[in-house]
mmCIF file of C-alpha atoms in Angstrom:
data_model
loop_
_atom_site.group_PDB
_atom_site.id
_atom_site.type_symbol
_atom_site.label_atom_id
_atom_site.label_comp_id
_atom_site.label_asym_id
_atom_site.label_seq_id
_atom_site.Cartn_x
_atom_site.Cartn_y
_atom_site.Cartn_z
ATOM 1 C CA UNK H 155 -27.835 -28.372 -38.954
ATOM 2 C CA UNK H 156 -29.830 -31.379 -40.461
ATOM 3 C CA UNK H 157 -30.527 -32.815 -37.138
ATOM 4 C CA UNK H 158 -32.439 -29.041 -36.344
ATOM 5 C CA UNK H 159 -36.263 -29.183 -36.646
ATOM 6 C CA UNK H 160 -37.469 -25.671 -38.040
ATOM 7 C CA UNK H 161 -40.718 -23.217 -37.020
ATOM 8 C CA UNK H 162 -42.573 -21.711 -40.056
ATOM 9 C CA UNK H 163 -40.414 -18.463 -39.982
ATOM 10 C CA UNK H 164 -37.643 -20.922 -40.329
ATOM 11 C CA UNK H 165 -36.379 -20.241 -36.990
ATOM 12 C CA UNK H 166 -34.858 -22.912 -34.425
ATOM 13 C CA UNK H 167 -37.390 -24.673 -32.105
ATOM 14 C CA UNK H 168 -34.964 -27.518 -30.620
ATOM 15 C CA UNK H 169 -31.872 -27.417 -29.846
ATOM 16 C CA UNK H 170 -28.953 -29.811 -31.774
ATOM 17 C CA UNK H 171 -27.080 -30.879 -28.547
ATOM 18 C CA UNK H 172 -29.760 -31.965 -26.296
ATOM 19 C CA UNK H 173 -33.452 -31.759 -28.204
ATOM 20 C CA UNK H 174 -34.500 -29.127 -25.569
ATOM 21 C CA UNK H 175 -36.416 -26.184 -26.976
ATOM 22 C CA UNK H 176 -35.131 -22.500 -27.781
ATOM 23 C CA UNK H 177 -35.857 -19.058 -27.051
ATOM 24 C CA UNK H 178 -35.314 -16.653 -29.623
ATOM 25 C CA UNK H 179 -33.634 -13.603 -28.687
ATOM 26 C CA UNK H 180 -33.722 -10.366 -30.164
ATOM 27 C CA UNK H 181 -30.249 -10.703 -31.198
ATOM 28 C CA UNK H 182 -30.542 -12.854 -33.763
ATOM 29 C CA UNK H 183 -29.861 -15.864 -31.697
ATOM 30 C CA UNK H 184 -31.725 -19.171 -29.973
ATOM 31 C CA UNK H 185 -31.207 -20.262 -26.329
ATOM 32 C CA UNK H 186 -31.607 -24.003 -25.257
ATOM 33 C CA UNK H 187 -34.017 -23.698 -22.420
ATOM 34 C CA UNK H 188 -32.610 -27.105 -21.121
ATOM 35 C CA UNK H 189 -28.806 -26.995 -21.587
ATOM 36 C CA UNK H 190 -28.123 -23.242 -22.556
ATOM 37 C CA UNK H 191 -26.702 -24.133 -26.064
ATOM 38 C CA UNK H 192 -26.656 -20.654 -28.162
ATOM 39 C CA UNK H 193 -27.128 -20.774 -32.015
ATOM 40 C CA UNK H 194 -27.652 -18.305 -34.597
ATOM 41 C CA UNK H 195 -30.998 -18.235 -36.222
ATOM 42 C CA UNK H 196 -31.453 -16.942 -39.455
ATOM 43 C CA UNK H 197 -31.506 -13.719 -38.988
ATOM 44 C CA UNK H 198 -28.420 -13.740 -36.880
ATOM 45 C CA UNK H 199 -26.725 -15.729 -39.678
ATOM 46 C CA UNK H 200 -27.976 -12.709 -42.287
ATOM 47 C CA UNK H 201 -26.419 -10.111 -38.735
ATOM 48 C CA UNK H 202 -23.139 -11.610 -38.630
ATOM 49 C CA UNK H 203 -22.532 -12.349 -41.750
ATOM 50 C CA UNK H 204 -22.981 -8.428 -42.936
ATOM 51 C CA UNK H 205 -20.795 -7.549 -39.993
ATOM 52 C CA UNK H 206 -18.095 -9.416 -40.985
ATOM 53 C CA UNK H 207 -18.267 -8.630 -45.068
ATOM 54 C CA UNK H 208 -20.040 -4.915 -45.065
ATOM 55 C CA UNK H 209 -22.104 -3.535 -47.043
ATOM 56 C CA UNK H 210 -22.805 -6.836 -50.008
ATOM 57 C CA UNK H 211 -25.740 -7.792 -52.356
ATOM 58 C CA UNK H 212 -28.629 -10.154 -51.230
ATOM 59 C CA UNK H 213 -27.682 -12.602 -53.236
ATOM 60 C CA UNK H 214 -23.950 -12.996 -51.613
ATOM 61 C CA UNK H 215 -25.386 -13.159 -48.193
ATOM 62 C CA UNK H 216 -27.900 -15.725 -49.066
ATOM 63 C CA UNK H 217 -25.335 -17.870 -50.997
ATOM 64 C CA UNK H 218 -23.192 -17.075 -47.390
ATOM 65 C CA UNK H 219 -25.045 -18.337 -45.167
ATOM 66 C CA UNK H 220 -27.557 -20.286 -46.814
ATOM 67 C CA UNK H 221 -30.834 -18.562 -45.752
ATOM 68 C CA UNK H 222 -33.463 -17.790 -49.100
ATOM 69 C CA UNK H 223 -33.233 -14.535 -50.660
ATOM 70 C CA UNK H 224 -36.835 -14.563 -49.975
ATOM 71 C CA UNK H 225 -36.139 -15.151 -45.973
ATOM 72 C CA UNK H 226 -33.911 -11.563 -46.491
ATOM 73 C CA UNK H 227 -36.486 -9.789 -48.214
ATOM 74 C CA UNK H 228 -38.698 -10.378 -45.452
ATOM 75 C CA UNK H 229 -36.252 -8.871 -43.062
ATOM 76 C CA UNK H 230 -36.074 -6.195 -45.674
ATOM 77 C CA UNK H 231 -39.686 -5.687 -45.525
ATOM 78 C CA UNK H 232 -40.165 -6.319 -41.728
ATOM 79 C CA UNK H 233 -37.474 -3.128 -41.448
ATOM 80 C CA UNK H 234 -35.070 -5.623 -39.338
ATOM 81 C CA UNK H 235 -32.702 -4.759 -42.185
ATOM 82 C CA UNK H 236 -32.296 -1.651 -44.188
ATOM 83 C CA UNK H 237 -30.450 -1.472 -47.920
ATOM 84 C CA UNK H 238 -27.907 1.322 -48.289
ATOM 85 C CA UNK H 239 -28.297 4.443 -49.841
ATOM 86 C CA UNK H 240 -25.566 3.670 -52.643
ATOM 87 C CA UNK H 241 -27.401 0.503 -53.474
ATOM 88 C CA UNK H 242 -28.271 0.329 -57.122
ATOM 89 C CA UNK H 243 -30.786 -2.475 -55.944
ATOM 90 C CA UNK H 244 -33.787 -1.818 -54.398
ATOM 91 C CA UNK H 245 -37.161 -3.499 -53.019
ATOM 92 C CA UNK H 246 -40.475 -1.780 -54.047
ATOM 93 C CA UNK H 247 -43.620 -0.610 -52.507
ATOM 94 C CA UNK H 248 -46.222 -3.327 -52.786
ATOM 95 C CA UNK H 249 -48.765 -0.303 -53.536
ATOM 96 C CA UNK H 250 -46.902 2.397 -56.566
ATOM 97 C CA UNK H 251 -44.447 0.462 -56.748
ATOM 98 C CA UNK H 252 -41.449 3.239 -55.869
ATOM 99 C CA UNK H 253 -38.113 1.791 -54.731
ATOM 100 C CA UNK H 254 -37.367 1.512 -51.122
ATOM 101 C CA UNK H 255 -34.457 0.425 -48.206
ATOM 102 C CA UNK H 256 -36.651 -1.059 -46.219
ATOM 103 C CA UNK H 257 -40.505 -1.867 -45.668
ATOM 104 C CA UNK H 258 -43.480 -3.088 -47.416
ATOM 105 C CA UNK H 259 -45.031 1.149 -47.994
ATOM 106 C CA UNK H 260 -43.142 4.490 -48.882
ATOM 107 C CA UNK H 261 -44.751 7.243 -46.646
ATOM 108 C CA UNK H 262 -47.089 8.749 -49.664
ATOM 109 C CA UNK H 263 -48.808 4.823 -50.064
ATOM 110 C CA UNK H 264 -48.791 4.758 -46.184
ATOM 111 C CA UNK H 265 -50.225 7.777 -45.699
ATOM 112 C CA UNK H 266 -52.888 7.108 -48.350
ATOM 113 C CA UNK H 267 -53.697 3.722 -46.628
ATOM 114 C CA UNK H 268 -53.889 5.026 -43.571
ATOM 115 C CA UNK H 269 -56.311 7.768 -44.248
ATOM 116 C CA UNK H 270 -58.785 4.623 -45.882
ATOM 117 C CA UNK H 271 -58.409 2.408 -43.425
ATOM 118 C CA UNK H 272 -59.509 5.862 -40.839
ATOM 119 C CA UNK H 273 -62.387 6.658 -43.476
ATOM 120 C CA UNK H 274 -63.538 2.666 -43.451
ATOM 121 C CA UNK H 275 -64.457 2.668 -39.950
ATOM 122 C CA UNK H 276 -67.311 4.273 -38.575
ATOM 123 C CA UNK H 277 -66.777 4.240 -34.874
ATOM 124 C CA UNK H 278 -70.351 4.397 -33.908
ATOM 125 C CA UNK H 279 -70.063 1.186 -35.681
ATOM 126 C CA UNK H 280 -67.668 -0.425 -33.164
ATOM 127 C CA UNK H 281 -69.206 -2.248 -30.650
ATOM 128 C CA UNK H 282 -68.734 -3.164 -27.171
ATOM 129 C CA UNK H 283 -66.721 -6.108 -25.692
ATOM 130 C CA UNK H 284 -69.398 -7.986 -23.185
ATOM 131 C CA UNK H 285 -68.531 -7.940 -19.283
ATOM 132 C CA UNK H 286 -70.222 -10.902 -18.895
ATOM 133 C CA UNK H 287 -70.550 -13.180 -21.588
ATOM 134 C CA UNK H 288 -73.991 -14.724 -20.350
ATOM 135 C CA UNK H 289 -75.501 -11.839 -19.683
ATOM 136 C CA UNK H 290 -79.671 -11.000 -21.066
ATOM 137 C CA UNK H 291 -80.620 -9.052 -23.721
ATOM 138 C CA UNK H 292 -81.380 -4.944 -22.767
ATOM 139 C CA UNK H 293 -82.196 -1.674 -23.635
ATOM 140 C CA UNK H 294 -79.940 0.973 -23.666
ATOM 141 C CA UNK H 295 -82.626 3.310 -22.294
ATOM 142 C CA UNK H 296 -84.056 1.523 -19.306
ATOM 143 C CA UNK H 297 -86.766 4.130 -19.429
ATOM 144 C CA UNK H 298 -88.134 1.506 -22.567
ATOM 145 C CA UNK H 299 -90.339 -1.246 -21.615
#
């Protein structure tokens, strides 16, 4: 795995038999475009390795397969993983705080945000995208001169 060079989500970008790049696939693993060599990423390490041992902490998967507690809490947070409901460890809503299995919001904070974000925007505000970019200044009412 030394020989791998790795993307800023820590993901593989070439592949360790023949340089060639990789596809990610939504199952956790990366596809050499060149000679169709299949590898886990990360999160397919984090996949398989909770398949094969259950239900275990963070901590044990990490030290497992060697991807950052901090890599797993992203999963966590990006809901590509969930915590159980016997868990005694939780992550925490970046707003109040409250424990949750999975995300960055529990629905009250979401809910709240949502309804700002709705309030924040005035849509007589919100412009319009321009057909064509070199178009002339003009009135809205052509009856204006």
């Amino acid at each position: 795995m030394d020989t791998l060079q790795k993307a800023v989500w820590n993901d593989l970008v070439k592949c360790s038999k023949c340089g060639g790049p990789y596809i990610s696939t939504s199952l956790g693993m990366c596809v050499c475009q060149k000679c169709g060599f299949e590898e886990p990423n990360d999160f397919g390490k984090v996949r398989d390795y909770i398949e094969r041992n259950g239900t275990v902490p963070a901590m044990e998967i990490s030290r497992g397969t060697g991807v950052p507690i901090r890599k797993i809490t992203q999963y966590l947070r990006a809901g590509k993983l969930e915590i159980p409901e016997e868990s005694d460890v939780f992550i925490h809503c970046q707003k109040c705080g409250v424990e949750l299995r999975y995300g960055r919001y529990c629905p009250k904070c979401a809910s709240e945000l949502k309804q700002e974000l709705e309030q924040a925007f005035d849509m007589a505000e919100v412009g319009a995208v321009p057909k064509n970019p070199q178009g002339k200044m003009q009135f809205l009412d052509r009856n204006r001169s």
